[in-house]
């Protein structure tokens, strides 16, 4: 009588195509985060050409340029962006951004 082989050892060595794709996606994303030689983005901020070197979200842009985040409104390419979306809204090459400060008084 033959001993029945367990397929668990053979199946544990196989890698599914889905997990291979997931691994490749991870490798690509990891290599992008390790490559810091990405050129800066050129944007137009309040009518002046500026280079954005850090992260490319509106909230990060405010921080990089030392702009206050209180009592300001941001317009991106002619559209007002709500404060709740600043951390999610990406900045792209050539974007026109206006940061407007609210001033009180009489």
PDB file of N, CA, C and O in Angstrom, residues 8 19-20 23 25 27 29 37 51 68 71 76 87 100-101 106:
ATOM      1  N   UNK A   8      -0.008  19.676   0.926  1.00  0.00           N
ATOM      2  CA  UNK A   8       0.260  20.928   1.614  1.00  0.00           C
ATOM      3  C   UNK A   8       1.702  21.376   1.432  1.00  0.00           C
ATOM      4  O   UNK A   8       1.975  22.560   1.302  1.00  0.00           O
ATOM      5  N   UNK A  19      -0.451  36.905  -5.619  1.00  0.00           N
ATOM      6  CA  UNK A  19       0.534  37.367  -4.636  1.00  0.00           C
ATOM      7  C   UNK A  19       1.810  37.846  -5.320  1.00  0.00           C
ATOM      8  O   UNK A  19       2.490  38.734  -4.814  1.00  0.00           O
ATOM      9  N   UNK A  20       2.139  37.297  -6.486  1.00  0.00           N
ATOM     10  CA  UNK A  20       3.294  37.803  -7.239  1.00  0.00           C
ATOM     11  C   UNK A  20       3.038  39.239  -7.684  1.00  0.00           C
ATOM     12  O   UNK A  20       3.924  40.087  -7.588  1.00  0.00           O
ATOM     13  N   UNK A  23       3.320  41.541  -4.716  1.00  0.00           N
ATOM     14  CA  UNK A  23       4.728  41.749  -4.370  1.00  0.00           C
ATOM     15  C   UNK A  23       5.377  42.743  -5.325  1.00  0.00           C
ATOM     16  O   UNK A  23       6.119  43.634  -4.914  1.00  0.00           O
ATOM     17  N   UNK A  25       3.889  45.153  -7.005  1.00  0.00           N
ATOM     18  CA  UNK A  25       3.367  46.475  -6.691  1.00  0.00           C
ATOM     19  C   UNK A  25       4.101  47.055  -5.482  1.00  0.00           C
ATOM     20  O   UNK A  25       4.454  48.223  -5.467  1.00  0.00           O
ATOM     21  N   UNK A  27       7.142  46.323  -4.483  1.00  0.00           N
ATOM     22  CA  UNK A  27       8.505  46.664  -4.904  1.00  0.00           C
ATOM     23  C   UNK A  27       8.539  48.004  -5.626  1.00  0.00           C
ATOM     24  O   UNK A  27       9.418  48.823  -5.384  1.00  0.00           O
ATOM     25  N   UNK A  29       6.310  50.533  -5.404  1.00  0.00           N
ATOM     26  CA  UNK A  29       6.026  51.609  -4.460  1.00  0.00           C
ATOM     27  C   UNK A  29       7.199  51.861  -3.530  1.00  0.00           C
ATOM     28  O   UNK A  29       7.547  52.998  -3.247  1.00  0.00           O
ATOM     29  N   UNK A  37      15.458  61.504  -5.678  1.00  0.00           N
ATOM     30  CA  UNK A  37      15.985  62.388  -6.703  1.00  0.00           C
ATOM     31  C   UNK A  37      14.882  62.872  -7.642  1.00  0.00           C
ATOM     32  O   UNK A  37      15.143  63.267  -8.757  1.00  0.00           O
ATOM     33  N   UNK A  51       8.845  76.475  -6.622  1.00  0.00           N
ATOM     34  CA  UNK A  51       9.151  75.042  -6.724  1.00  0.00           C
ATOM     35  C   UNK A  51       8.743  74.355  -5.437  1.00  0.00           C
ATOM     36  O   UNK A  51       9.114  74.780  -4.346  1.00  0.00           O
ATOM     37  N   UNK A  68       0.376  80.140   6.886  1.00  0.00           N
ATOM     38  CA  UNK A  68      -0.526  79.731   7.968  1.00  0.00           C
ATOM     39  C   UNK A  68      -1.690  78.914   7.407  1.00  0.00           C
ATOM     40  O   UNK A  68      -2.102  79.102   6.271  1.00  0.00           O
ATOM     41  N   UNK A  71      -7.454  80.717   9.031  1.00  0.00           N
ATOM     42  CA  UNK A  71      -8.071  81.877   8.369  1.00  0.00           C
ATOM     43  C   UNK A  71      -7.556  82.102   6.948  1.00  0.00           C
ATOM     44  O   UNK A  71      -7.251  83.217   6.547  1.00  0.00           O
ATOM     45  N   UNK A  76      -7.455  76.235  -6.167  1.00  0.00           N
ATOM     46  CA  UNK A  76      -6.580  75.415  -7.012  1.00  0.00           C
ATOM     47  C   UNK A  76      -7.145  75.426  -8.429  1.00  0.00           C
ATOM     48  O   UNK A  76      -8.237  74.909  -8.660  1.00  0.00           O
ATOM     49  N   UNK A  87      -5.641  67.748   2.885  1.00  0.00           N
ATOM     50  CA  UNK A  87      -4.702  66.636   3.095  1.00  0.00           C
ATOM     51  C   UNK A  87      -4.809  65.583   2.004  1.00  0.00           C
ATOM     52  O   UNK A  87      -3.935  64.729   1.895  1.00  0.00           O
ATOM     53  N   UNK A 100      -5.573  82.793   0.007  1.00  0.00           N
ATOM     54  CA  UNK A 100      -6.157  84.068   0.393  1.00  0.00           C
ATOM     55  C   UNK A 100      -6.293  84.109   1.911  1.00  0.00           C
ATOM     56  O   UNK A 100      -6.861  83.207   2.518  1.00  0.00           O
ATOM     57  N   UNK A 101      -5.757  85.164   2.532  1.00  0.00           N
ATOM     58  CA  UNK A 101      -5.837  85.355   3.983  1.00  0.00           C
ATOM     59  C   UNK A 101      -7.049  86.213   4.301  1.00  0.00           C
ATOM     60  O   UNK A 101      -7.297  87.218   3.642  1.00  0.00           O
ATOM     61  N   UNK A 106     -12.388  96.974  10.747  1.00  0.00           N
ATOM     62  CA  UNK A 106     -13.510  97.811  10.373  1.00  0.00           C
ATOM     63  C   UNK A 106     -13.172  98.912   9.451  1.00  0.00           C
ATOM     64  O   UNK A 106     -12.346  99.111   8.723  1.00  0.00           O
TER      65      UNK A 106
END
